[in-house]
Amino acid sequence: MEIDKAIRESDDRRLKTKYNNAINVIQRTLALYSIEEVAFSFNGGKDSTVLLHLLRAGYFLHKGEQSCSNGSLTFPIRTIYFESNSAFPEINSFTYDTASKYVLQLDIIRSDFKSGLEALLNAKPIRAIFLGVRIGDPTAVGQEQFSPSSPGWPPFMRVNPILDWSYRDVWAFILTCKVQYCSLYDQGYTSIGSIHDTVPNALLCDSDSSNNQEKFKPAYMLSDGRLERAGRVKKVSPSICGTAVANVMDNVDSHKSSLLKASAIAVGDEILFGTIEDQLGPSLCKKLHSIGWSVSQIAVLQNDIDSVAEEVERQKASHDMVFVYGGVGPLHSDVTLAGVAKAFGVRLAPDEEFEEYLRQLIGDHCTGDRNEQPYNLGSQETFGIQISQMALLPEGTTELLHHDKLLLPLIKCQNVIILTATNVTELDKEWNCLIELLRSGGLSLMEPYTSKSLTTNLSDLEAAQPLSKLCLEFPDLHIGCYRKSRQGPLIISFEGKDQARIEAAIESLFKKFHRGAFSEVV
């Protein structure tokens, strides 16, 4: 069979692993259900094109070579196509051409998706449907390789053989197997929806065009798969190049020469419950203070996507840098990345580069398919799927900061830094690497703060008015007051960038009382 032969002869180890896992899912499905009980949803896009040829290969391997005549088998799996008036003509043409070429049993549904599917399942004994869903797709949330249909929908098993495939994997398969695909992908389209909300991906615009006509490179030349859906936008202008590129590629270093004010966000119910004490926040404040950044606030949030999104959106607009820690990982409570993505108004998309780091860190043994019981829906997901889910990052805004002392790169979304440290020792390491990376990237670290503290036995009432006046005289300094205990001395702290200004403020304070009323804290 030509598909299986092309993969076996390929040198792409990653593609072979993805292919083998997908074939295993298909063969398990064909062992569980009769051929009359399975169907395949085809929409003419690249993902369903890949799935079609995986099904052809899987069915061939399931039946065995002895059943093959001249290297081919009739493809008996029922194929469902939802035809829409808003579909691109090229999609319709490619679908019907493909159906003719491979003699597909095409069931065409022209009504809405849900009612059309319900009518089909009532008429046919279909119990499982193969879908070309990938992690990062809007419909992929909560799905596994085998997932029952959602409540309110007709009952059937959703089978997702390519759930953990990336954009790169899809095109590696198509190009390696030399299969035909819709012509729109050669015109710069990277993700195809309807004619109303899909344009060529601006990142593939050929700026070297010698005439005024816009030209686009083919979809497989998109280097960053996270930006696959950058063409899923409302058509507001006939011109896509130029300004569209600027909209997609935001300048994440717009404040690099004036990084002054930072904030921190801790995510974790365990902090709010009092189960653990937040040690990272105070340590982070000291580190920021040491490089001349002021910290305006630390927020502690519950494990809730909306709460994280609202706080990140608010703080990133009013601060030069926002640090987020906690809630990063594969657990149900790890909502930080989803919240950050929502704050930027983007989806979580597979990041192939980050996934490779995770696979190397966790080990090659985790790439295999370990979900042996598709009906045991309470069991742990396959390691491969888990890693792919951990590699979902905010689309179009994420920059990975690499350092040879870090097992995983740091995650930077414009002016938001996501830290993975869970203790002060890990934070020290991440911080030192971050500062080194930012400095080498052209970020000028600010003049560090200098400070001085005095103690006095004056009462709060005696000190209040003179200190208020002192703050008005020296607005460039931070003058704080606190006591370590109710009966202890009043401590007055002076912090600023200019030591001479601090000395001047202290001298002015002495004049308001008498020098002997204060002692310097060593």
Short mmCIF file of C-alpha atoms in Angstrom, two decimals:
data_model
loop_
_atom_site.label_atom_id
_atom_site.label_comp_id
_atom_site.label_asym_id
_atom_site.label_seq_id
_atom_site.Cartn_x
_atom_site.Cartn_y
_atom_site.Cartn_z
CA MET A 1 0.00 0.00 0.00
CA GLU A 2 1.59 3.27 -1.15
CA ILE A 3 0.88 5.27 2.03
CA ASP A 4 2.35 2.71 4.40
CA LYS A 5 5.35 2.19 2.09
CA ALA A 6 6.07 5.95 1.91
CA ILE A 7 6.05 6.30 5.70
CA ARG A 8 8.20 3.22 6.25
CA GLU A 9 10.80 4.55 3.80
CA SER A 10 10.82 8.01 5.40
CA ASP A 11 13.64 9.18 7.66
CA ASP A 12 11.23 11.29 9.71
CA ARG A 13 11.19 9.48 13.07
CA ARG A 14 8.55 11.79 14.54
CA LEU A 15 6.22 11.24 11.58
CA LYS A 16 6.63 7.48 11.88
CA THR A 17 5.66 7.63 15.57
CA LYS A 18 2.59 9.74 14.82
CA TYR A 19 1.63 7.46 11.94
CA ASN A 20 1.98 4.28 13.99
CA ASN A 21 -0.11 5.69 16.83
CA ALA A 22 -2.84 6.81 14.43
CA ILE A 23 -2.88 3.42 12.69
CA ASN A 24 -3.19 1.70 16.07
CA VAL A 25 -6.26 3.81 16.90
CA ILE A 26 -7.81 2.99 13.52
CA GLN A 27 -7.12 -0.74 13.83
CA ARG A 28 -8.55 -0.82 17.37
CA THR A 29 -11.68 0.87 16.08
CA LEU A 30 -12.07 -1.58 13.19
CA ALA A 31 -11.66 -4.44 15.65
CA LEU A 32 -14.35 -3.03 17.95
CA TYR A 33 -16.93 -2.12 15.29
CA SER A 34 -18.08 -3.71 12.07
CA ILE A 35 -17.41 -1.81 8.87
CA GLU A 36 -21.11 -0.88 8.66
CA GLU A 37 -20.91 0.73 12.11
CA VAL A 38 -18.12 3.21 11.32
CA ALA A 39 -18.09 6.38 9.26
CA PHE A 40 -15.64 9.11 8.34
CA SER A 41 -16.31 12.86 8.36
CA PHE A 42 -14.60 14.52 5.39
CA ASN A 43 -14.61 18.28 4.73
CA GLY A 44 -11.93 18.69 2.05
CA GLY A 45 -9.43 20.28 4.43
CA LYS A 46 -5.87 19.18 5.05
CA ASP A 47 -6.63 17.37 8.32
CA SER A 48 -9.44 15.27 6.88
CA THR A 49 -7.29 14.61 3.80
CA VAL A 50 -4.62 13.17 6.07
CA LEU A 51 -7.25 11.13 7.91
CA LEU A 52 -8.63 9.75 4.64
CA HIS A 53 -5.27 8.30 3.68
CA LEU A 54 -4.59 7.05 7.20
CA LEU A 55 -7.92 5.22 7.03
CA ARG A 56 -7.01 3.76 3.66
CA ALA A 57 -3.71 2.53 5.09
CA GLY A 58 -5.30 1.35 8.33
CA TYR A 59 -8.02 -0.59 6.52
CA PHE A 60 -5.42 -2.14 4.21
CA LEU A 61 -3.32 -3.27 7.18
CA HIS A 62 -6.40 -4.46 9.04
CA LYS A 63 -7.53 -6.67 6.15
CA GLY A 64 -4.01 -7.84 5.30
CA GLU A 65 -2.07 -7.84 2.07
CA GLN A 66 -3.62 -11.13 0.97
CA SER A 67 -6.91 -9.30 0.37
CA CYS A 68 -5.25 -6.72 -1.82
CA SER A 69 -5.55 -6.78 -5.57
CA ASN A 70 -2.96 -4.80 -7.53
CA GLY A 71 -1.95 -2.86 -4.40
CA SER A 72 -5.36 -1.36 -3.72
CA LEU A 73 -8.57 -2.09 -1.83
CA THR A 74 -12.03 -0.69 -2.26
CA PHE A 75 -12.54 1.83 0.53
CA PRO A 76 -15.76 0.68 2.23
CA ILE A 77 -15.98 3.20 5.10
CA ARG A 78 -18.99 5.44 4.75
CA THR A 79 -17.93 9.08 4.18
CA ILE A 80 -19.98 12.01 5.46
CA TYR A 81 -19.75 15.40 3.76
CA PHE A 82 -21.62 18.45 5.06
CA GLU A 83 -22.12 20.65 2.03
CA SER A 84 -22.56 24.36 2.72
CA ASN A 85 -23.42 27.37 0.61
CA SER A 86 -20.60 29.26 2.35
CA ALA A 87 -17.93 26.69 1.44
CA PHE A 88 -15.21 27.60 -1.03
CA PRO A 89 -15.87 26.23 -4.54
CA GLU A 90 -12.39 24.72 -4.47
CA ILE A 91 -13.32 22.72 -1.36
CA ASN A 92 -16.43 21.31 -3.01
CA SER A 93 -14.53 20.44 -6.19
CA PHE A 94 -11.72 18.74 -4.29
CA THR A 95 -14.20 16.76 -2.19
CA TYR A 96 -16.10 15.39 -5.19
CA ASP A 97 -12.90 14.70 -7.13
CA THR A 98 -11.49 12.80 -4.15
CA ALA A 99 -14.72 10.83 -3.72
CA SER A 100 -14.58 9.83 -7.37
CA LYS A 101 -10.90 8.88 -7.31
CA TYR A 102 -11.14 6.65 -4.24
CA VAL A 103 -14.72 5.47 -4.86
CA LEU A 104 -15.96 6.86 -1.55
CA GLN A 105 -19.48 6.06 -0.36
CA LEU A 106 -20.43 9.70 0.04
CA ASP A 107 -23.38 10.73 2.20
CA ILE A 108 -24.03 14.42 1.49
CA ILE A 109 -25.81 16.42 4.19
CA ARG A 110 -27.10 19.85 3.24
CA SER A 111 -29.00 20.67 6.44
CA ASP A 112 -27.42 21.96 9.64
CA PHE A 113 -24.73 19.77 11.17
CA LYS A 114 -26.63 18.49 14.20
CA SER A 115 -29.99 17.65 12.59
CA GLY A 116 -28.29 16.23 9.51
CA LEU A 117 -26.12 13.95 11.61
CA GLU A 118 -29.10 12.87 13.69
CA ALA A 119 -31.05 11.91 10.56
CA LEU A 120 -28.11 9.95 9.19
CA LEU A 121 -27.57 8.02 12.42
CA ASN A 122 -31.26 7.18 12.58
CA ALA A 123 -31.10 5.78 9.06
CA LYS A 124 -27.74 3.98 9.32
CA PRO A 125 -26.29 1.71 12.03
CA ILE A 126 -23.33 4.05 12.63
CA ARG A 127 -21.80 3.80 16.12
CA ALA A 128 -18.37 5.45 15.61
CA ILE A 129 -17.20 8.34 13.45
CA PHE A 130 -13.58 9.11 12.56
CA LEU A 131 -12.82 12.84 12.88
CA GLY A 132 -9.80 14.89 11.80
CA VAL A 133 -9.73 16.84 15.06
CA ARG A 134 -6.37 18.02 16.41
CA ILE A 135 -5.47 19.45 19.81
CA GLY A 136 -5.78 23.20 19.52
CA ASP A 137 -8.89 23.04 17.34
CA PRO A 138 -11.86 24.84 18.91
CA THR A 139 -13.80 21.54 19.03
CA ALA A 140 -10.94 19.53 20.58
CA VAL A 141 -11.40 20.74 24.16
CA GLY A 142 -11.77 17.78 26.50
CA GLN A 143 -11.52 15.16 23.77
CA GLU A 144 -9.39 12.03 23.82
CA GLN A 145 -8.67 9.52 21.06
CA PHE A 146 -11.98 7.87 21.94
CA SER A 147 -14.65 10.27 23.23
CA PRO A 148 -18.45 9.78 23.36
CA SER A 149 -20.49 12.49 21.68
CA SER A 150 -21.47 15.49 23.79
CA PRO A 151 -24.75 15.60 25.77
CA GLY A 152 -27.67 16.66 23.57
CA TRP A 153 -26.12 15.11 20.46
CA PRO A 154 -26.94 11.76 18.86
CA PRO A 155 -24.97 9.00 20.63
CA PHE A 156 -21.83 7.83 18.86
CA MET A 157 -18.14 7.39 19.59
CA ARG A 158 -15.86 10.16 18.32
CA VAL A 159 -12.58 8.62 17.15
CA ASN A 160 -9.65 11.05 16.81
CA PRO A 161 -6.58 9.32 15.32
CA ILE A 162 -4.65 12.56 14.71
CA LEU A 163 -5.57 14.34 17.94
CA ASP A 164 -1.92 14.87 18.92
CA TRP A 165 -0.68 15.83 15.44
CA SER A 166 0.78 19.29 14.87
CA TYR A 167 0.56 21.50 11.81
CA ARG A 168 4.03 20.34 10.86
CA ASP A 169 3.01 16.67 11.20
CA VAL A 170 0.06 17.15 8.86
CA TRP A 171 2.17 18.67 6.11
CA ALA A 172 5.01 16.21 6.66
CA PHE A 173 2.53 13.39 6.00
CA ILE A 174 0.98 15.04 2.92
CA LEU A 175 4.35 15.84 1.33
CA THR A 176 5.97 12.51 2.25
CA CYS A 177 3.06 10.48 0.86
CA LYS A 178 2.63 12.83 -2.13
CA VAL A 179 -1.16 12.90 -1.82
CA GLN A 180 -3.33 15.51 -3.49
CA TYR A 181 -4.82 18.32 -1.41
CA CYS A 182 -7.13 21.28 -1.98
CA SER A 183 -5.61 23.93 -4.26
CA LEU A 184 -6.40 26.71 -1.76
CA TYR A 185 -3.43 25.60 0.33
CA ASP A 186 -1.12 26.57 -2.53
CA GLN A 187 -2.64 30.07 -2.45
CA GLY A 188 -1.60 30.90 1.12
CA TYR A 189 -4.60 29.49 3.00
CA THR A 190 -3.44 27.61 6.11
CA SER A 191 -6.77 26.93 7.84
CA ILE A 192 -9.95 26.93 5.79
CA GLY A 193 -13.36 27.83 7.17
CA SER A 194 -16.10 29.55 5.18
CA ILE A 195 -15.82 32.16 2.44
CA HIS A 196 -16.94 34.74 5.00
CA ASP A 197 -14.23 34.30 7.62
CA THR A 198 -11.16 32.93 5.83
CA VAL A 199 -8.38 34.75 4.00
CA PRO A 200 -4.84 33.75 3.01
CA ASN A 201 -2.40 33.81 5.90
CA ALA A 202 -0.63 37.19 5.87
CA LEU A 203 2.56 35.56 7.12
CA LEU A 204 2.87 33.80 3.76
CA CYS A 205 2.54 37.01 1.75
CA ASP A 206 5.33 37.21 -0.82
CA SER A 207 6.80 40.67 -0.25
CA ASP A 208 9.18 40.20 -3.19
CA SER A 209 6.36 40.46 -5.68
CA SER A 210 7.38 42.75 -8.54
CA ASN A 211 3.81 43.88 -9.29
CA ASN A 212 0.90 45.10 -7.26
CA GLN A 213 -0.86 41.75 -7.23
CA GLU A 214 -0.62 39.96 -3.91
CA LYS A 215 1.05 36.56 -4.01
CA PHE A 216 1.28 33.97 -1.27
CA LYS A 217 3.53 31.05 -0.57
CA PRO A 218 1.96 27.59 -0.11
CA ALA A 219 0.65 26.58 3.32
CA TYR A 220 3.39 24.05 3.99
CA MET A 221 5.92 26.91 4.07
CA LEU A 222 4.44 28.42 7.23
CA SER A 223 7.30 28.00 9.69
CA ASP A 224 5.32 28.59 12.88
CA GLY A 225 2.38 26.18 13.15
CA ARG A 226 0.99 28.19 16.08
CA LEU A 227 -0.11 30.77 13.50
CA GLU A 228 -2.06 28.27 11.43
CA ARG A 229 -5.35 30.07 12.08
CA ALA A 230 -4.03 33.60 11.46
CA GLY A 231 -6.14 33.68 8.30
CA ARG A 232 -9.37 33.01 10.18
CA VAL A 233 -10.50 36.64 10.28
CA LYS A 234 -13.36 38.79 9.11
CA LYS A 235 -12.75 40.24 5.65
CA VAL A 236 -12.56 43.94 6.36
CA SER A 237 -10.17 44.98 3.62
CA PRO A 238 -9.19 43.71 0.16
CA SER A 239 -5.56 44.19 1.12
CA ILE A 240 -4.02 41.56 3.34
CA CYS A 241 -0.28 42.19 3.20
CA GLY A 242 1.43 44.96 5.10
CA THR A 243 -0.92 46.03 7.87
CA ALA A 244 -2.18 42.50 8.40
CA VAL A 245 1.33 41.29 9.02
CA ALA A 246 1.76 44.04 11.59
CA ASN A 247 -1.45 42.99 13.30
CA VAL A 248 -0.30 39.39 13.57
CA MET A 249 3.28 40.08 14.57
CA ASP A 250 2.95 42.42 17.52
CA ASN A 251 6.10 44.10 18.72
CA VAL A 252 6.62 42.41 22.06
CA ASP A 253 9.49 44.71 22.99
CA SER A 254 7.69 48.05 22.62
CA HIS A 255 8.76 49.08 26.12
CA LYS A 256 12.21 47.53 26.18
CA SER A 257 13.96 50.80 26.85
CA SER A 258 11.69 51.85 29.73
CA LEU A 259 10.92 48.78 31.82
CA LEU A 260 10.03 50.41 35.13
CA LYS A 261 6.88 48.94 36.61
CA ALA A 262 6.15 45.26 37.11
CA SER A 263 3.47 43.16 38.77
CA ALA A 264 3.12 39.53 39.75
CA ILE A 265 0.22 37.09 39.60
CA ALA A 266 0.17 33.88 41.63
CA VAL A 267 -2.33 31.23 40.53
CA GLY A 268 -3.33 28.58 43.04
CA ASP A 269 -6.25 27.63 45.26
CA GLU A 270 -3.73 26.16 47.69
CA ILE A 271 -2.44 29.66 48.49
CA LEU A 272 -5.94 31.05 49.01
CA PHE A 273 -6.88 28.07 51.18
CA GLY A 274 -3.82 28.69 53.34
CA THR A 275 -2.49 25.21 52.55
CA ILE A 276 0.87 26.60 51.46
CA GLU A 277 2.60 29.96 51.83
CA ASP A 278 3.52 31.95 48.74
CA GLN A 279 7.30 32.22 48.89
CA LEU A 280 7.83 33.08 45.23
CA GLY A 281 6.08 36.46 45.38
CA PRO A 282 8.32 38.11 48.01
CA SER A 283 11.43 36.59 46.41
CA LEU A 284 10.39 37.89 42.99
CA CYS A 285 9.80 41.38 44.41
CA LYS A 286 13.33 41.46 45.83
CA LYS A 287 14.78 40.38 42.51
CA LEU A 288 12.84 43.00 40.57
CA HIS A 289 13.81 45.64 43.10
CA SER A 290 17.47 44.72 42.72
CA ILE A 291 17.41 45.60 39.00
CA GLY A 292 15.55 48.85 39.44
CA TRP A 293 11.98 47.79 38.65
CA SER A 294 9.20 48.85 40.95
CA VAL A 295 6.51 46.31 41.83
CA SER A 296 3.04 47.79 42.14
CA GLN A 297 1.14 44.70 43.24
CA ILE A 298 0.96 40.94 43.71
CA ALA A 299 -2.38 39.27 42.98
CA VAL A 300 -3.28 35.78 44.17
CA LEU A 301 -5.97 34.10 42.07
CA GLN A 302 -8.04 30.95 42.21
CA ASN A 303 -7.68 28.20 39.61
CA ASP A 304 -10.16 29.76 37.23
CA ILE A 305 -9.53 30.63 33.57
CA ASP A 306 -11.73 33.73 33.58
CA SER A 307 -10.13 35.07 36.77
CA VAL A 308 -6.66 34.65 35.31
CA ALA A 309 -7.70 36.19 31.99
CA GLU A 310 -9.26 39.27 33.59
CA GLU A 311 -6.28 39.94 35.86
CA VAL A 312 -3.67 39.38 33.14
CA GLU A 313 -5.58 41.63 30.74
CA ARG A 314 -5.78 44.39 33.33
CA GLN A 315 -2.18 44.18 34.49
CA LYS A 316 -0.51 43.80 31.09
CA ALA A 317 -2.16 47.05 29.99
CA SER A 318 -0.86 49.04 32.97
CA HIS A 319 2.54 47.45 33.59
CA ASP A 320 5.73 47.11 31.64
CA MET A 321 6.14 43.49 32.67
CA VAL A 322 3.83 40.95 34.30
CA PHE A 323 5.12 37.76 35.92
CA VAL A 324 2.73 34.83 36.32
CA TYR A 325 3.53 31.72 38.32
CA GLY A 326 1.59 28.64 39.40
CA GLY A 327 -1.05 26.69 37.51
CA VAL A 328 1.23 25.45 34.69
CA GLY A 329 1.06 21.77 33.75
CA PRO A 330 -1.29 18.97 32.58
CA LEU A 331 -3.59 18.83 35.61
CA HIS A 332 -7.20 19.98 35.66
CA SER A 333 -6.20 22.82 38.00
CA ASP A 334 -3.48 24.12 35.66
CA VAL A 335 -5.36 26.97 33.99
CA THR A 336 -2.67 29.64 33.66
CA LEU A 337 -1.85 29.24 29.97
CA ALA A 338 -5.53 29.10 29.02
CA GLY A 339 -6.14 32.26 31.04
CA VAL A 340 -3.22 34.09 29.44
CA ALA A 341 -4.43 33.06 25.97
CA LYS A 342 -7.90 34.39 26.74
CA ALA A 343 -6.40 37.65 28.01
CA PHE A 344 -4.79 38.15 24.61
CA GLY A 345 -7.91 37.07 22.75
CA VAL A 346 -6.24 34.07 21.11
CA ARG A 347 -6.60 30.33 21.35
CA LEU A 348 -4.18 27.77 22.71
CA ALA A 349 -2.36 26.19 19.78
CA PRO A 350 0.11 23.30 19.55
CA ASP A 351 3.74 24.41 19.74
CA GLU A 352 5.86 21.77 18.08
CA GLU A 353 9.14 23.16 19.39
CA PHE A 354 7.90 23.16 22.99
CA GLU A 355 6.46 19.68 22.53
CA GLU A 356 9.87 18.38 21.48
CA TYR A 357 11.40 19.81 24.65
CA LEU A 358 8.73 18.08 26.72
CA ARG A 359 9.24 14.75 24.99
CA GLN A 360 12.98 14.91 25.55
CA LEU A 361 12.45 15.85 29.19
CA ILE A 362 9.86 13.18 29.93
CA GLY A 363 11.37 10.52 27.69
CA ASP A 364 10.77 8.81 24.39
CA HIS A 365 8.84 6.04 26.16
CA CYS A 366 5.98 8.49 26.63
CA THR A 367 5.37 8.96 22.89
CA GLY A 368 3.55 5.66 22.48
CA ASP A 369 -0.17 5.07 22.60
CA ARG A 370 -1.06 3.63 25.99
CA ASN A 371 -4.82 4.01 26.00
CA GLU A 372 -5.63 0.34 25.59
CA GLN A 373 -9.24 0.58 26.74
CA PRO A 374 -11.21 3.13 24.70
CA TYR A 375 -14.34 2.52 26.76
CA ASN A 376 -12.56 3.09 30.05
CA LEU A 377 -13.07 6.82 29.77
CA GLY A 378 -11.98 7.46 33.37
CA SER A 379 -8.50 6.11 32.71
CA GLN A 380 -5.42 8.28 32.26
CA GLU A 381 -4.93 9.73 28.80
CA THR A 382 -2.12 8.43 26.66
CA PHE A 383 1.25 9.98 27.45
CA GLY A 384 1.50 11.26 23.89
CA ILE A 385 -1.79 13.13 24.17
CA GLN A 386 -0.81 14.51 27.58
CA ILE A 387 2.44 15.89 26.25
CA SER A 388 0.66 17.46 23.27
CA GLN A 389 -1.81 19.10 25.63
CA MET A 390 1.02 20.44 27.78
CA ALA A 391 2.55 21.94 24.62
CA LEU A 392 -0.48 24.16 23.92
CA LEU A 393 0.63 27.80 24.08
CA PRO A 394 -1.14 31.11 23.32
CA GLU A 395 -1.26 31.41 19.53
CA GLY A 396 0.67 34.17 17.80
CA THR A 397 1.90 35.83 20.99
CA THR A 398 4.32 33.28 22.42
CA GLU A 399 8.09 33.52 22.33
CA LEU A 400 10.22 30.74 23.80
CA LEU A 401 13.30 31.99 25.65
CA HIS A 402 16.03 29.36 25.46
CA HIS A 403 18.90 28.96 27.90
CA ASP A 404 21.29 26.01 28.14
CA LYS A 405 20.86 25.91 31.94
CA LEU A 406 17.11 25.39 31.68
CA LEU A 407 15.50 22.06 30.83
CA LEU A 408 12.55 23.92 29.34
CA PRO A 409 12.52 27.36 27.72
CA LEU A 410 10.78 30.22 29.49
CA ILE A 411 7.43 31.30 28.04
CA LYS A 412 7.02 34.97 27.08
CA CYS A 413 3.75 36.36 25.71
CA GLN A 414 4.50 39.96 24.78
CA ASN A 415 5.03 41.61 28.19
CA VAL A 416 3.85 38.60 30.20
CA ILE A 417 6.45 36.13 31.53
CA ILE A 418 5.14 32.74 32.65
CA LEU A 419 7.38 31.10 35.24
CA THR A 420 7.28 27.37 35.97
CA ALA A 421 9.24 27.52 39.24
CA THR A 422 7.60 25.88 42.26
CA ASN A 423 10.13 26.95 44.92
CA VAL A 424 12.68 29.69 45.58
CA THR A 425 15.63 27.60 44.37
CA GLU A 426 13.97 27.00 41.01
CA LEU A 427 12.99 30.66 40.83
CA ASP A 428 16.61 31.71 41.40
CA LYS A 429 17.69 29.61 38.44
CA GLU A 430 14.92 30.84 36.13
CA TRP A 431 15.50 34.45 37.17
CA ASN A 432 19.26 34.37 36.51
CA CYS A 433 18.67 32.84 33.07
CA LEU A 434 15.90 35.31 32.29
CA ILE A 435 18.02 38.35 33.16
CA GLU A 436 20.88 37.00 31.06
CA LEU A 437 18.56 36.42 28.11
CA LEU A 438 16.89 39.82 28.36
CA ARG A 439 20.21 41.58 28.69
CA SER A 440 21.63 39.81 25.63
CA GLY A 441 18.44 40.71 23.78
CA GLY A 442 19.11 44.42 24.21
CA LEU A 443 17.10 45.13 27.34
CA SER A 444 18.73 47.82 29.46
CA LEU A 445 18.41 46.99 33.14
CA MET A 446 17.43 49.99 35.21
CA GLU A 447 19.53 51.66 37.88
CA PRO A 448 19.02 49.61 41.07
CA TYR A 449 17.24 51.08 44.05
CA THR A 450 19.17 52.17 47.09
CA SER A 451 17.64 52.33 50.54
CA LYS A 452 18.15 53.49 54.10
CA SER A 453 16.08 52.97 57.24
CA LEU A 454 15.70 54.80 60.54
CA THR A 455 14.01 53.81 63.79
CA THR A 456 12.30 56.10 66.26
CA ASN A 457 10.24 55.89 69.43
CA LEU A 458 7.95 58.67 68.22
CA SER A 459 4.26 57.78 68.22
CA ASP A 460 2.37 57.46 64.98
CA LEU A 461 0.46 60.65 65.79
CA GLU A 462 3.68 62.60 66.32
CA ALA A 463 5.25 61.34 63.09
CA ALA A 464 2.21 61.41 60.80
CA GLN A 465 2.04 65.05 59.67
CA PRO A 466 5.79 65.68 59.30
CA LEU A 467 6.16 62.48 57.26
CA SER A 468 3.25 63.49 55.01
CA LYS A 469 4.97 66.81 54.32
CA LEU A 470 8.25 64.99 53.69
CA CYS A 471 6.57 62.84 51.03
CA LEU A 472 5.41 65.99 49.24
CA GLU A 473 8.94 67.42 49.35
CA PHE A 474 10.49 64.26 47.91
CA PRO A 475 7.94 62.73 45.50
CA ASP A 476 10.70 60.78 43.71
CA LEU A 477 11.34 58.71 46.83
CA HIS A 478 9.29 55.97 48.41
CA ILE A 479 9.00 56.73 52.12
CA GLY A 480 7.42 53.93 54.08
CA CYS A 481 6.58 53.33 57.75
CA TYR A 482 5.93 50.13 59.63
CA ARG A 483 6.37 48.39 62.99
CA LYS A 484 7.49 44.80 63.51
CA SER A 485 5.34 44.66 66.63
CA ARG A 486 2.71 46.86 68.23
CA GLN A 487 5.07 48.00 71.01
CA GLY A 488 8.20 48.06 68.85
CA PRO A 489 9.86 51.17 67.39
CA LEU A 490 8.55 52.86 64.27
CA ILE A 491 10.75 52.05 61.26
CA ILE A 492 10.94 54.66 58.50
CA SER A 493 12.37 53.46 55.18
CA PHE A 494 13.67 55.58 52.31
CA GLU A 495 14.03 54.05 48.84
CA GLY A 496 15.03 55.64 45.56
CA LYS A 497 17.52 55.69 42.71
CA ASP A 498 19.57 58.66 44.01
CA GLN A 499 21.50 58.25 47.27
CA ALA A 500 21.95 62.01 47.57
CA ARG A 501 18.18 62.52 47.49
CA ILE A 502 17.75 59.96 50.26
CA GLU A 503 20.33 61.76 52.42
CA ALA A 504 18.60 65.07 51.73
CA ALA A 505 15.24 63.64 52.80
CA ILE A 506 16.73 62.26 56.02
CA GLU A 507 18.32 65.62 56.81
CA SER A 508 14.98 67.33 56.21
CA LEU A 509 13.31 64.89 58.60
CA PHE A 510 15.88 65.63 61.29
CA LYS A 511 15.05 69.32 61.01
CA LYS A 512 11.38 68.62 61.68
CA PHE A 513 12.28 66.95 65.00
CA HIS A 514 15.72 66.59 66.48
CA ARG A 515 18.53 64.35 65.33
CA GLY A 516 18.57 62.31 68.51
CA ALA A 517 14.99 61.13 67.91
CA PHE A 518 16.20 58.71 65.22
CA SER A 519 18.66 55.84 64.97
CA GLU A 520 19.96 54.43 61.71
CA VAL A 521 19.23 50.76 60.99
CA VAL A 522 22.46 49.01 60.06
#
